[in-house]
mmCIF file of C-alpha atoms and ligand atoms in Angstrom:
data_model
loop_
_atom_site.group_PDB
_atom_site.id
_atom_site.type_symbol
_atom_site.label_atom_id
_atom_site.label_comp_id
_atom_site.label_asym_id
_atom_site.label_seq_id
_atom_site.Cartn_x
_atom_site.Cartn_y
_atom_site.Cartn_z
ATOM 1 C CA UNK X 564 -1.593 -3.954 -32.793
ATOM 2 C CA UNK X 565 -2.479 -0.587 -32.597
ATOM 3 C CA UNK X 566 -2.840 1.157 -28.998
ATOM 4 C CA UNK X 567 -5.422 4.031 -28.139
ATOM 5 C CA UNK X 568 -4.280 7.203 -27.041
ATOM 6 C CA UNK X 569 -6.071 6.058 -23.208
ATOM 7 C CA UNK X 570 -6.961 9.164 -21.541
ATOM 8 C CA UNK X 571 -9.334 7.509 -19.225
ATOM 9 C CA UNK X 572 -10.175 8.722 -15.619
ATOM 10 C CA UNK X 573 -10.241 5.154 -14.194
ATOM 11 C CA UNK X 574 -9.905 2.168 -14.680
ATOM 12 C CA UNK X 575 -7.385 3.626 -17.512
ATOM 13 C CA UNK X 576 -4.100 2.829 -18.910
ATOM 14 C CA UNK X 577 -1.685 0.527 -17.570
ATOM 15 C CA UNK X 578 2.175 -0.207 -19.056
ATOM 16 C CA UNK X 579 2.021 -2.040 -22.119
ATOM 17 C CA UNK X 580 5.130 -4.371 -20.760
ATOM 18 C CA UNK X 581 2.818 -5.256 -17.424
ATOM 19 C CA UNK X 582 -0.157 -6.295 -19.816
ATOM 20 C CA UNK X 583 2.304 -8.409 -21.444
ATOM 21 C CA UNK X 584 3.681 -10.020 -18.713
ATOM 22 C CA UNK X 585 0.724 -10.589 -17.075
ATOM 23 C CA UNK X 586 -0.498 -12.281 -20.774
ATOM 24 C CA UNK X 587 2.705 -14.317 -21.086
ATOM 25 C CA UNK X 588 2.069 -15.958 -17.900
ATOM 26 C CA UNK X 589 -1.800 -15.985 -17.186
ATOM 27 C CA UNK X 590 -2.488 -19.874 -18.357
ATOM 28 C CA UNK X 591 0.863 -21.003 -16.365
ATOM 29 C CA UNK X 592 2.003 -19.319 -13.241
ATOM 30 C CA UNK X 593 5.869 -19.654 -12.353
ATOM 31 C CA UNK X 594 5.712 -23.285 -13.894
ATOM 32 C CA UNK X 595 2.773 -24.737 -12.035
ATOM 33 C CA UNK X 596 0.564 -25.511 -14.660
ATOM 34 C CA UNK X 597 -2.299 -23.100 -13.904
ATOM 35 C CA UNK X 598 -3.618 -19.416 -13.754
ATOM 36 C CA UNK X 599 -2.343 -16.988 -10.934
ATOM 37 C CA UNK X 600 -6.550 -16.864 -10.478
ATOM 38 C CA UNK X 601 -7.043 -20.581 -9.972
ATOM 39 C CA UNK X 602 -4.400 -21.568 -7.320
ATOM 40 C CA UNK X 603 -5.081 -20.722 -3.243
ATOM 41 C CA UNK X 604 -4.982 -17.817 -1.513
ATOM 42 C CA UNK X 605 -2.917 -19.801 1.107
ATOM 43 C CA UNK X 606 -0.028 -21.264 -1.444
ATOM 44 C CA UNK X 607 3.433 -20.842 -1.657
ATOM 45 C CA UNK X 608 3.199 -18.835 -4.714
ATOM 46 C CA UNK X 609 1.238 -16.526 -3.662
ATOM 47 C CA UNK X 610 2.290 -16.139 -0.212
ATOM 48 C CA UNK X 611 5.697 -15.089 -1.968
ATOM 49 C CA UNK X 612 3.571 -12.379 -4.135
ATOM 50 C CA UNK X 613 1.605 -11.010 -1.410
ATOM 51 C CA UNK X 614 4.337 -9.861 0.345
ATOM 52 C CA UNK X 615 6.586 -9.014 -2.248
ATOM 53 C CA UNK X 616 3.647 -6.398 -2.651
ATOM 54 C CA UNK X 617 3.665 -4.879 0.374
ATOM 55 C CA UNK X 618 7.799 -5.061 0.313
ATOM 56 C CA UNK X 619 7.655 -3.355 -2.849
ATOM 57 C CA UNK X 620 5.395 -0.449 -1.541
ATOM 58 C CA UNK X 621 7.104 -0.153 1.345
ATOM 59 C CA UNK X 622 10.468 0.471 -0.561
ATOM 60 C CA UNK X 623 9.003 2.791 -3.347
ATOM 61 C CA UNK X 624 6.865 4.715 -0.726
ATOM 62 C CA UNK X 625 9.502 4.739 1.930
ATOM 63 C CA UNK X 626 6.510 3.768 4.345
ATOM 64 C CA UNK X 627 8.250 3.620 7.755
ATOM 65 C CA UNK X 628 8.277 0.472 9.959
ATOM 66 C CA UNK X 629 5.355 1.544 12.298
ATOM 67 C CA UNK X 630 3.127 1.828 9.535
ATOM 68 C CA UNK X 631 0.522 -1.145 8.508
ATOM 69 C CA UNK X 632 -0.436 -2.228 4.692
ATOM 70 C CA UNK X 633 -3.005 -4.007 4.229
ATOM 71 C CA UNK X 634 -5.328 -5.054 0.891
ATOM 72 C CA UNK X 635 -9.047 -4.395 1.290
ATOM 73 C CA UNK X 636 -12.000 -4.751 -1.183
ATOM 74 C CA UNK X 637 -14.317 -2.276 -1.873
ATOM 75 C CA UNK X 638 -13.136 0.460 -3.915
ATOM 76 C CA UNK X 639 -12.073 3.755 -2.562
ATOM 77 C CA UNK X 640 -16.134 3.935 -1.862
ATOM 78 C CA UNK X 641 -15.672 1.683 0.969
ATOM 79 C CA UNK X 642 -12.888 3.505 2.330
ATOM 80 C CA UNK X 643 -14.968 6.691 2.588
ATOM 81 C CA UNK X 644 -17.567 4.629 5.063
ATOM 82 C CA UNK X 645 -14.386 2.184 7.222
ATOM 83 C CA UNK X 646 -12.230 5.381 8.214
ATOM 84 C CA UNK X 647 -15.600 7.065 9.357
ATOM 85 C CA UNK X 648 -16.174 3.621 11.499
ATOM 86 C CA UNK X 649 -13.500 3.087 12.616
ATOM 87 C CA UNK X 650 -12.452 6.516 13.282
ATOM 88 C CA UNK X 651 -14.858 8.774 14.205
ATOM 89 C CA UNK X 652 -14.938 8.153 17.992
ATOM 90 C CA UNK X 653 -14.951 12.118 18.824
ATOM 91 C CA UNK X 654 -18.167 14.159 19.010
ATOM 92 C CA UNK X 655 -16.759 15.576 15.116
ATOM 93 C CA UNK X 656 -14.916 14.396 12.006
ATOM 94 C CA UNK X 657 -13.973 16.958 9.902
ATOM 95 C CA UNK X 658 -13.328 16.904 6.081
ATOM 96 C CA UNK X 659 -11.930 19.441 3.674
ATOM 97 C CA UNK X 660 -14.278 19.990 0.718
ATOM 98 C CA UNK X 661 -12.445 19.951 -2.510
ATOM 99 C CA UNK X 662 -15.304 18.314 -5.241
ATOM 100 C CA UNK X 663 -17.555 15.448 -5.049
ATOM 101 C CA UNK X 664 -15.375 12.614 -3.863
ATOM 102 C CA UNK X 665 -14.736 14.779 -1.036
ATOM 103 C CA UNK X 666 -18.240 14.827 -0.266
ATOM 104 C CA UNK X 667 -18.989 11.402 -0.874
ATOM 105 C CA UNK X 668 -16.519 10.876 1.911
ATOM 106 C CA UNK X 669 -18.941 13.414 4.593
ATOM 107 C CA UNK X 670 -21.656 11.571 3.704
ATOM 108 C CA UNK X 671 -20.255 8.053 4.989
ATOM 109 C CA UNK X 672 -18.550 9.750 8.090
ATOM 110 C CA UNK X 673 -22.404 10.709 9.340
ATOM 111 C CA UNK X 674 -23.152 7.779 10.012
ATOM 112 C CA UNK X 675 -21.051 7.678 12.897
ATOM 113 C CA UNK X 676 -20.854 11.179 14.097
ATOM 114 C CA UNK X 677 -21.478 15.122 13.025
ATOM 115 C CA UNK X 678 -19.574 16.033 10.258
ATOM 116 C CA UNK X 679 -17.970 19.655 9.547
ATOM 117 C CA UNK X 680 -15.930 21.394 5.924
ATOM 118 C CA UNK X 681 -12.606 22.257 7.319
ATOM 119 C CA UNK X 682 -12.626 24.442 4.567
ATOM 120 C CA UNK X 683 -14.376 24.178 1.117
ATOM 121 C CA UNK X 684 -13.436 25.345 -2.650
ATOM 122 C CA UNK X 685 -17.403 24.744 -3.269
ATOM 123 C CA UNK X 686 -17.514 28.932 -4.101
ATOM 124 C CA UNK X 687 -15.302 28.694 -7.336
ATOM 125 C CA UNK X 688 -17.135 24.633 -8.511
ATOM 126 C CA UNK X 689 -13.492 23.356 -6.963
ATOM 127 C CA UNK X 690 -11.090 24.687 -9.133
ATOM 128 C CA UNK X 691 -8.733 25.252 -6.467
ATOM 129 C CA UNK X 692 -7.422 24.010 -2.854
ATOM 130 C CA UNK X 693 -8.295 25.919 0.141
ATOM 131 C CA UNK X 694 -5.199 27.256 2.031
ATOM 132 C CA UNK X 695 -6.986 27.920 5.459
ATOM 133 C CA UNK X 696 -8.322 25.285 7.828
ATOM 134 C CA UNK X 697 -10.763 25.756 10.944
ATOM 135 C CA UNK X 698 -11.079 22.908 13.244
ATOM 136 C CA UNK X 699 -13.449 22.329 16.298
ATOM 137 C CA UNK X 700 -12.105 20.708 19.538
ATOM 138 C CA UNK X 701 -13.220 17.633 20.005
ATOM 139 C CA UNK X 702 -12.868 16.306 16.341
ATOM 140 C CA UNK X 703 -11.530 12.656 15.465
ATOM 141 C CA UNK X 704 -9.520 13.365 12.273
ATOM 142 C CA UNK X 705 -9.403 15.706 9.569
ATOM 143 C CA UNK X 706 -9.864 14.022 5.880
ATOM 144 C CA UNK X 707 -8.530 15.255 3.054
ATOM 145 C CA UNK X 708 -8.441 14.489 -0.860
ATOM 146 C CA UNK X 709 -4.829 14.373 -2.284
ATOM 147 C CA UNK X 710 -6.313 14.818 -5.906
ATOM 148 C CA UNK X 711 -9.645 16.107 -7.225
ATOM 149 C CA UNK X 712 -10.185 13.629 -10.206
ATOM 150 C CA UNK X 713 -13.219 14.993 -11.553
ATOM 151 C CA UNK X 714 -12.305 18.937 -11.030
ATOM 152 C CA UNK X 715 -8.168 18.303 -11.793
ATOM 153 C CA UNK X 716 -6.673 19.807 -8.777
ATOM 154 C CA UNK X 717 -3.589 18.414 -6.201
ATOM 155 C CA UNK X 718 -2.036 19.364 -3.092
ATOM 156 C CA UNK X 719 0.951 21.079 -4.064
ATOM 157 C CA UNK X 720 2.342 21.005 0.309
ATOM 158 C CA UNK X 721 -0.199 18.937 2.649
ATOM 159 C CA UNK X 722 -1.269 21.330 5.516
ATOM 160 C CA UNK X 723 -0.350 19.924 8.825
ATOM 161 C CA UNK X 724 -2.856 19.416 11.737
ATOM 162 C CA UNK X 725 -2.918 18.766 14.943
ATOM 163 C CA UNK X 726 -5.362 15.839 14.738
ATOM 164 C CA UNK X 727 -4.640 12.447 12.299
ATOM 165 C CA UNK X 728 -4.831 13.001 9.182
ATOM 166 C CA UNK X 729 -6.565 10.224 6.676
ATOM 167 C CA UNK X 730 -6.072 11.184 2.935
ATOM 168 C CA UNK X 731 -7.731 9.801 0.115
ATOM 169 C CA UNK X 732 -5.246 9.129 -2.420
ATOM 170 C CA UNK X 733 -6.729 7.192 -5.218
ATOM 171 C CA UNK X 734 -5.913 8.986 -8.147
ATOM 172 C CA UNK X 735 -1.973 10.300 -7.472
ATOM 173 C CA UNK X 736 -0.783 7.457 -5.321
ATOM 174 C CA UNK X 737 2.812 6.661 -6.372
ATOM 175 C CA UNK X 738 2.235 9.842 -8.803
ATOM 176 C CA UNK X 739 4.778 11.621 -6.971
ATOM 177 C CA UNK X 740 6.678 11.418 -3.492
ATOM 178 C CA UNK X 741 4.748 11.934 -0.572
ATOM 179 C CA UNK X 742 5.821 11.954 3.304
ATOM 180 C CA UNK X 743 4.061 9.148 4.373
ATOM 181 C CA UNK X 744 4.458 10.174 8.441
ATOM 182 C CA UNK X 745 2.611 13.505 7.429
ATOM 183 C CA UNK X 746 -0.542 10.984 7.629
ATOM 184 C CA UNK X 747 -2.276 8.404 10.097
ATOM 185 C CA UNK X 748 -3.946 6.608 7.264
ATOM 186 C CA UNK X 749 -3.675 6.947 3.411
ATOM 187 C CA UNK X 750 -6.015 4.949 1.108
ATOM 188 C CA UNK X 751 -6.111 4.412 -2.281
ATOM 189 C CA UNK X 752 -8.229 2.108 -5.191
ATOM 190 C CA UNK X 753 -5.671 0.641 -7.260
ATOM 191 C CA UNK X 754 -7.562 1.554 -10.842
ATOM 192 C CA UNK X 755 -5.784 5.069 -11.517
ATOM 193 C CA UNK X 756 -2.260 4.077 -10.953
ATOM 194 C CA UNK X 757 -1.737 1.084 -9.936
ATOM 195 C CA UNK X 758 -4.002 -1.999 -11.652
ATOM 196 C CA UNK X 759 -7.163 -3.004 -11.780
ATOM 197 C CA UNK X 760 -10.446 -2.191 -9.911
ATOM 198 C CA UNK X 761 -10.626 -4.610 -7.239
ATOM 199 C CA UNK X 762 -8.406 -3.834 -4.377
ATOM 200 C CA UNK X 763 -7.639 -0.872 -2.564
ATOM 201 C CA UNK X 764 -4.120 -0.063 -0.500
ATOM 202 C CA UNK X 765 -4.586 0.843 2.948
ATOM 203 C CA UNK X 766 -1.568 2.404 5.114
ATOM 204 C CA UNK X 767 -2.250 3.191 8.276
ATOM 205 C CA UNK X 768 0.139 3.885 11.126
ATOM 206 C CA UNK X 769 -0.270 1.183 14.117
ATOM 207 C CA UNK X 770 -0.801 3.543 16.760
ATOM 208 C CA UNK X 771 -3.463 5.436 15.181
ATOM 209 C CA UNK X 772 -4.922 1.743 14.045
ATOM 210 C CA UNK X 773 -4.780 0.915 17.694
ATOM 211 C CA UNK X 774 -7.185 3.591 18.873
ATOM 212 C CA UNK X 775 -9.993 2.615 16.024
ATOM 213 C CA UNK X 776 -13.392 1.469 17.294
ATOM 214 C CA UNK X 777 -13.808 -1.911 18.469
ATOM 215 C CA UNK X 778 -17.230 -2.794 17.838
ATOM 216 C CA UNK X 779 -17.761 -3.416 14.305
ATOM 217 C CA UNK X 780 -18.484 -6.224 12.164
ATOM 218 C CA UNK X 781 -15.703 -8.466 11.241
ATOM 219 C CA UNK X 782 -14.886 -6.913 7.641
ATOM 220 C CA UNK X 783 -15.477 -3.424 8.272
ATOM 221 C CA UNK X 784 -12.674 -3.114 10.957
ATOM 222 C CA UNK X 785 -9.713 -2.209 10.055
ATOM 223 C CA UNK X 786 -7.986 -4.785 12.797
ATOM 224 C CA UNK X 787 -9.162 -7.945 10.826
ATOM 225 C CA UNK X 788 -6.756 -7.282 7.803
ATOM 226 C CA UNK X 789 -3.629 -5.813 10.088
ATOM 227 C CA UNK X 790 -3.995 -8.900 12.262
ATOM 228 C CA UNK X 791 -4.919 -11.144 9.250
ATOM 229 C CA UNK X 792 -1.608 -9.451 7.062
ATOM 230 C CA UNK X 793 -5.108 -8.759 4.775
ATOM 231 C CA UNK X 794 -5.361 -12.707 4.526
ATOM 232 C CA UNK X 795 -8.560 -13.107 6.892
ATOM 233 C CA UNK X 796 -10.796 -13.870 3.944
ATOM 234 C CA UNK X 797 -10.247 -14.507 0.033
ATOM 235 C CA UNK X 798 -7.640 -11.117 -1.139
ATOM 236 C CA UNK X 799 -8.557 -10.222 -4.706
ATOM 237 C CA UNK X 800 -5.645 -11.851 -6.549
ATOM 238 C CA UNK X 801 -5.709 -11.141 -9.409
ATOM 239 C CA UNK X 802 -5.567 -6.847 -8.427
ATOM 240 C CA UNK X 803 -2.747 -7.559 -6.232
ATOM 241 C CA UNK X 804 -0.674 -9.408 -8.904
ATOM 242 C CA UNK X 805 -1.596 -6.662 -11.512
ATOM 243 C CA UNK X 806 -0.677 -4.399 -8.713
ATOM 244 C CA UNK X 807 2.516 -6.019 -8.013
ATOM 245 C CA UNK X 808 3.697 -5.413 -11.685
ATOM 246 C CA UNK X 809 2.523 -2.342 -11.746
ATOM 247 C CA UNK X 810 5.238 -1.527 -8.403
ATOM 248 C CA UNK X 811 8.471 -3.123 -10.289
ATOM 249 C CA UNK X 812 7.448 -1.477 -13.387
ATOM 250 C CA UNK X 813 7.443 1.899 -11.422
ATOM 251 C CA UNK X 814 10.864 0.434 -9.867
ATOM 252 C CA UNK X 815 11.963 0.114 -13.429
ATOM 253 C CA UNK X 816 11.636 3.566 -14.257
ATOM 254 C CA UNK X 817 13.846 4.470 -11.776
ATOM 255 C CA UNK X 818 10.739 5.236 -8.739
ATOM 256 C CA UNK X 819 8.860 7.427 -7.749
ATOM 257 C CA UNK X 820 11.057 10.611 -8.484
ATOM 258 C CA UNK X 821 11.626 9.612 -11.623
ATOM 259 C CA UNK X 822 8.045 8.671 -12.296
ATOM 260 C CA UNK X 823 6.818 12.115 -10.837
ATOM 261 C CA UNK X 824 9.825 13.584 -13.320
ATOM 262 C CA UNK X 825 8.150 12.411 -16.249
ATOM 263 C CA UNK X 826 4.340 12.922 -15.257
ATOM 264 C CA UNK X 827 5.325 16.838 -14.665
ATOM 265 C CA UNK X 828 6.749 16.890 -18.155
ATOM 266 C CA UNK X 829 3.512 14.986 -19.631
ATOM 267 C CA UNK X 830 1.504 17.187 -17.861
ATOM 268 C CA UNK X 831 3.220 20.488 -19.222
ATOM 269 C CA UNK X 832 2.651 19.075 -22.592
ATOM 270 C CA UNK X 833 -0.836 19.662 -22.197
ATOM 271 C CA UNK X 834 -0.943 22.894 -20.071
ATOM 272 C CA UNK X 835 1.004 24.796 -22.357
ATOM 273 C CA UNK X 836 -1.247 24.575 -25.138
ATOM 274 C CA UNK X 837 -3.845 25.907 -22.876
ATOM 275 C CA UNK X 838 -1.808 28.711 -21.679
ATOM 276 C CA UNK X 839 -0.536 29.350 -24.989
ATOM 277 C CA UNK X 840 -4.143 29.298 -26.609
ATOM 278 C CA UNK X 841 -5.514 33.026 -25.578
ATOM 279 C CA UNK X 842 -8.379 31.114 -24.085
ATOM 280 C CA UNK X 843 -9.537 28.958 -26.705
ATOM 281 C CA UNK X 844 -9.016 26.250 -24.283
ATOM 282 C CA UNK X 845 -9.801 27.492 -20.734
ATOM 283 C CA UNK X 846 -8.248 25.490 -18.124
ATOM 284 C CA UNK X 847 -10.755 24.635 -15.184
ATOM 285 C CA UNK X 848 -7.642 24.564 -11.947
ATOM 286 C CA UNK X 849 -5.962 27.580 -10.644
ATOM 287 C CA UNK X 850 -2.563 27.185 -12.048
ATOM 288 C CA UNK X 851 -1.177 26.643 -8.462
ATOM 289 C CA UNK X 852 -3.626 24.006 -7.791
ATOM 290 C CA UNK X 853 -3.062 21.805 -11.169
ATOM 291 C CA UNK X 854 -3.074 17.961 -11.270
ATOM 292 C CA UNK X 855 -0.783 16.540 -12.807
ATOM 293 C CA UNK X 856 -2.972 13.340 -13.270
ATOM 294 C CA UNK X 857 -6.437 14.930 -14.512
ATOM 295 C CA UNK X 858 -5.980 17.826 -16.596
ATOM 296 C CA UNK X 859 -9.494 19.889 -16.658
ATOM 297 C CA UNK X 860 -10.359 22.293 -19.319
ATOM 298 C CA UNK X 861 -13.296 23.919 -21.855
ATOM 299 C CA UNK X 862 -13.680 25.442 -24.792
ATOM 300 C CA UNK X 863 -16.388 28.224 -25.773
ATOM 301 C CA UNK X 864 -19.002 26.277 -25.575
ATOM 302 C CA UNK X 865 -20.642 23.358 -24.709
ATOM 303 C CA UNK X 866 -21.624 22.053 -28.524
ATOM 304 C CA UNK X 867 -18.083 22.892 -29.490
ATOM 305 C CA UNK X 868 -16.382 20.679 -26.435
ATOM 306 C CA UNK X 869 -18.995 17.663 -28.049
ATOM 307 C CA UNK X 870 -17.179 18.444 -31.178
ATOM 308 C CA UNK X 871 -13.941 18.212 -29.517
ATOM 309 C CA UNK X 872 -14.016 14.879 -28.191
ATOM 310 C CA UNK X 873 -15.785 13.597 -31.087
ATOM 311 C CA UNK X 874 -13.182 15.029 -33.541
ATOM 312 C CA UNK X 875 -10.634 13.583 -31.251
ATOM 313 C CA UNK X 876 -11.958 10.056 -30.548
ATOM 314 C CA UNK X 877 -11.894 9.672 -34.510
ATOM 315 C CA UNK X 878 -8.716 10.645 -34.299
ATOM 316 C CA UNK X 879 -7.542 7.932 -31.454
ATOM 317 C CA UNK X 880 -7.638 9.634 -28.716
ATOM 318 C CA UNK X 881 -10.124 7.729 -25.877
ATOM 319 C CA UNK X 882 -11.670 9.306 -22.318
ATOM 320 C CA UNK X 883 -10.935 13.076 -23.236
ATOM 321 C CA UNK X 884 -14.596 14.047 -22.109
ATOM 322 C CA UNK X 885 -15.474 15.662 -18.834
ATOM 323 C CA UNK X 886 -16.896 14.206 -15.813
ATOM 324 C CA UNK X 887 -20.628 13.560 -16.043
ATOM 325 C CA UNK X 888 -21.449 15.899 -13.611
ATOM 326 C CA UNK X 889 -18.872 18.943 -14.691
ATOM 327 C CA UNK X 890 -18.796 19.047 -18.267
ATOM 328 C CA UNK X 891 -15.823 20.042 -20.285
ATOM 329 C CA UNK X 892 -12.954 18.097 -21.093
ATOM 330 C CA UNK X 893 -10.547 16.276 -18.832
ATOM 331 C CA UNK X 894 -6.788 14.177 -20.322
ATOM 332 C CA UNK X 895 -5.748 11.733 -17.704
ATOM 333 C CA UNK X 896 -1.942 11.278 -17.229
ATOM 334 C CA UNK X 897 -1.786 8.689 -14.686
ATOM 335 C CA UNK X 898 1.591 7.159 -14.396
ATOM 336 C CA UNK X 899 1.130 4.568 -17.290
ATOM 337 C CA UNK X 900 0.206 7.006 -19.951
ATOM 338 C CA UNK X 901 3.537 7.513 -22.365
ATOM 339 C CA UNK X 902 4.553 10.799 -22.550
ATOM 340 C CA UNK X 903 4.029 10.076 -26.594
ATOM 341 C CA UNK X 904 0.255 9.953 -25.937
ATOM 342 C CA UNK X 905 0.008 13.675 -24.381
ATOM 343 C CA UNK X 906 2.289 15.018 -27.065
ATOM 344 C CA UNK X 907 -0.219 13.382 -29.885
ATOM 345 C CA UNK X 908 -2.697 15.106 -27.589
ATOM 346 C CA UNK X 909 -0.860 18.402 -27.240
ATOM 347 C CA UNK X 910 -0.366 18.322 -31.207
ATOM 348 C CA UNK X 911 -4.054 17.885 -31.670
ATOM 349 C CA UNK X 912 -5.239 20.324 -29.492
ATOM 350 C CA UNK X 913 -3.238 23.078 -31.524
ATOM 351 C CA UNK X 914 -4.931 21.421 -34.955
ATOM 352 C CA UNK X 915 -7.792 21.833 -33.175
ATOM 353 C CA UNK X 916 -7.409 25.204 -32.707
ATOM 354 C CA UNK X 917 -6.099 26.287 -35.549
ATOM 355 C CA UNK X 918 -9.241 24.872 -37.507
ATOM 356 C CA UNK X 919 -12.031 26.129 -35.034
ATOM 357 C CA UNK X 920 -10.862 29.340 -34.234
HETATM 358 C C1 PLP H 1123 -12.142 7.132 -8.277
HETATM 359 C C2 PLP H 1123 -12.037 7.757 -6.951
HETATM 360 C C3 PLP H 1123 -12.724 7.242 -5.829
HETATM 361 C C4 PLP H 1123 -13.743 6.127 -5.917
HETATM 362 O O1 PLP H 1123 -13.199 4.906 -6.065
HETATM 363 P P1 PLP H 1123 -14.080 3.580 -6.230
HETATM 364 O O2 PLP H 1123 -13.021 2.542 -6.176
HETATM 365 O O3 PLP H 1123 -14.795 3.660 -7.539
HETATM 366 O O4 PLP H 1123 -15.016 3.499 -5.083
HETATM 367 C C5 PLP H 1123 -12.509 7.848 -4.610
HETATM 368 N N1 PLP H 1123 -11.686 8.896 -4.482
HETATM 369 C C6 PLP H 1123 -11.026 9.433 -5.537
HETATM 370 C C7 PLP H 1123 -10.121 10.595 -5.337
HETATM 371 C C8 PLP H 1123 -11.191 8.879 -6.800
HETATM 372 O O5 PLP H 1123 -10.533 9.399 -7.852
#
């Protein structure tokens, strides 16, 4: 069977040996006769899983004892509107503006409060991460957005604050080590790095959990899945078991560091054809600002970046097209993507070159 080259933004790739696994066993769970999906939330089996999840995440993220996981549904979407409600208890909530995601995030937190940019990188269409940060008295949190997917641009050093801090890390969770007591609450949907669409990781530190608003409906606080250890309702089982693999195969690898090793090199791969083309490929992020997960980039033109990702998709190589609503061209790296696949690509883009210049 013959793998793409899967450079998609999300959902996209996940380790060949977890698909298998999670293939090998799907009709017959740990001998007992059926499907991980078809037994009950409230077995043994799963039990067992559930919080060999959150163990695992706690080891690989070194997420201290004082800090809650919990499972939630919703996508990272939801996230953007349940830190709003249950945060935003101060007269302001402020958010840093780094892209669209960013944004989308503002937009939920007005519903409970006025909203301010911290700072914004809307001047140069986000291609890099603002260094200076105003903030108002009187504001509930600051939000910020650990990796700009769509515009391919990461926090190198998180600033500190002197309010909590709630970071959006859905595309470069377990990407690369972070401090996890530089935030109050870290989010992230599990369909860059860590599984499927369908559940999203929440850590939050208990003290800043205990000052969250109160009166809420049952599944939007964050209270009902810390109390409930995210068993209130029906957890999406299947995304947690994919997610589970996911953590020991990142174990496997040796963690995060080693993990983080590899997606720097994979990364490289890529940039140095684009430093080394005299602008026939123009990367989109500041150089200090690169992600190593979403690697942004354009050629001349638009007709000619069309040509690109045709010429490329013929050639095997799957999600190399820009966001919708930037243009260009975009490689995603996430964790699960071999470092084969981004030398194929680097090789290709020099082809490329060579042929169209
Ligand atoms: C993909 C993405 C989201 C949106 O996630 P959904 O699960 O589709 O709601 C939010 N933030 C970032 C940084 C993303 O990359």
């Amino acid at each position: 069977m013959k793998r793409a080259y899967n450079f998609n933004a999300g959902p996209s790739a996940m380790p060949l040996e977890v698909l298998l696994e999670a293939q090998e066993e799907f009709l017959n769970y740990q001998n007992t006769g059926m499907s991980i999906i078809e037994m009950s939330h409230r077995s043994s089996e799963y039990a067992a899983l559930h919080a060999e999840t959150k163990q695992l995440l706690r080891e690989l993220m070194e997420i201290p004892e004082d800090y809650e996981i919990m499972f939630i549904q919703g996508g990272g979407s939801t996230q953007f509107l349940m830190t709003a409600a249950n945060f935003h208890t101060k007269k302001y909530a402020a958010y840093v503006n780094t892209g669209v995601w960013a944004k989308k995030a503002m937009a939920e937190g007005k519903f409970y409060g006025e909203v301010y940019e911290a700072a914004s990188s809307a001047d140069k269409n986000h291609s890099y991460i603002p260094q200076e940060f105003t903030l108002r008295p009187d504001t509930s949190y600051v939000h910020l957005t650990a990796n700009n997917t769509i515009y391919g641009t990461e926090y190198k050093d998180f600033p500190k604050f002197d309010v909590p801090v709630i970071c959006d890390m859905s595309s470069d969770i377990l990407s690369r080590k972070v401090n996890v007591k530089d935030f109050d609450l870290i989010y992230a949907g599990a369909q860059k790095n860590l599984g499927p669409a369908g559940v999203v990781i929440v850590i939050a530190k208990k003290s800043f959990l205990a000052t969250a608003r109160e009166e809420l409906p049952t599944m939007l606080k964050y209270s009902t899945f810390a109390n409930n250890d995210s068993l209130y309702n029906t957890p999406p089982v299947f995304a947690i078991y994919m997610v589970n693999k996911t953590l020991h195969w990142i174990k496997k690898q040796g963690g995060v560091n080693a993990i983080a090793k590899n997606n720097a090199a994979k990364a490289k791969l890529i940039y140095d054809v684009i430093d080394n083309s005299n602008g026939f490929y123009k990367g989109h992020a500041a150089p200090e600002a690169r992600s190593n997960m979403n690697i942004t980039f354009n050629l001349a033109t638009p007709e000619m970046e069309k040509d690109f990702v045709a010429k490329g998709k013929a050639a095997g190589f799957v999600g190399i097209g820009g966001h919708r609503l930037v243009g260009g061209c975009r490689a995603s790296a996430y964790n699960a993507v071999p470092l084969e696949a981004c030398k194929a690509l680097a090789e290709f883009m020099e082809e490329y070159m060579k042929e169209n210049k």
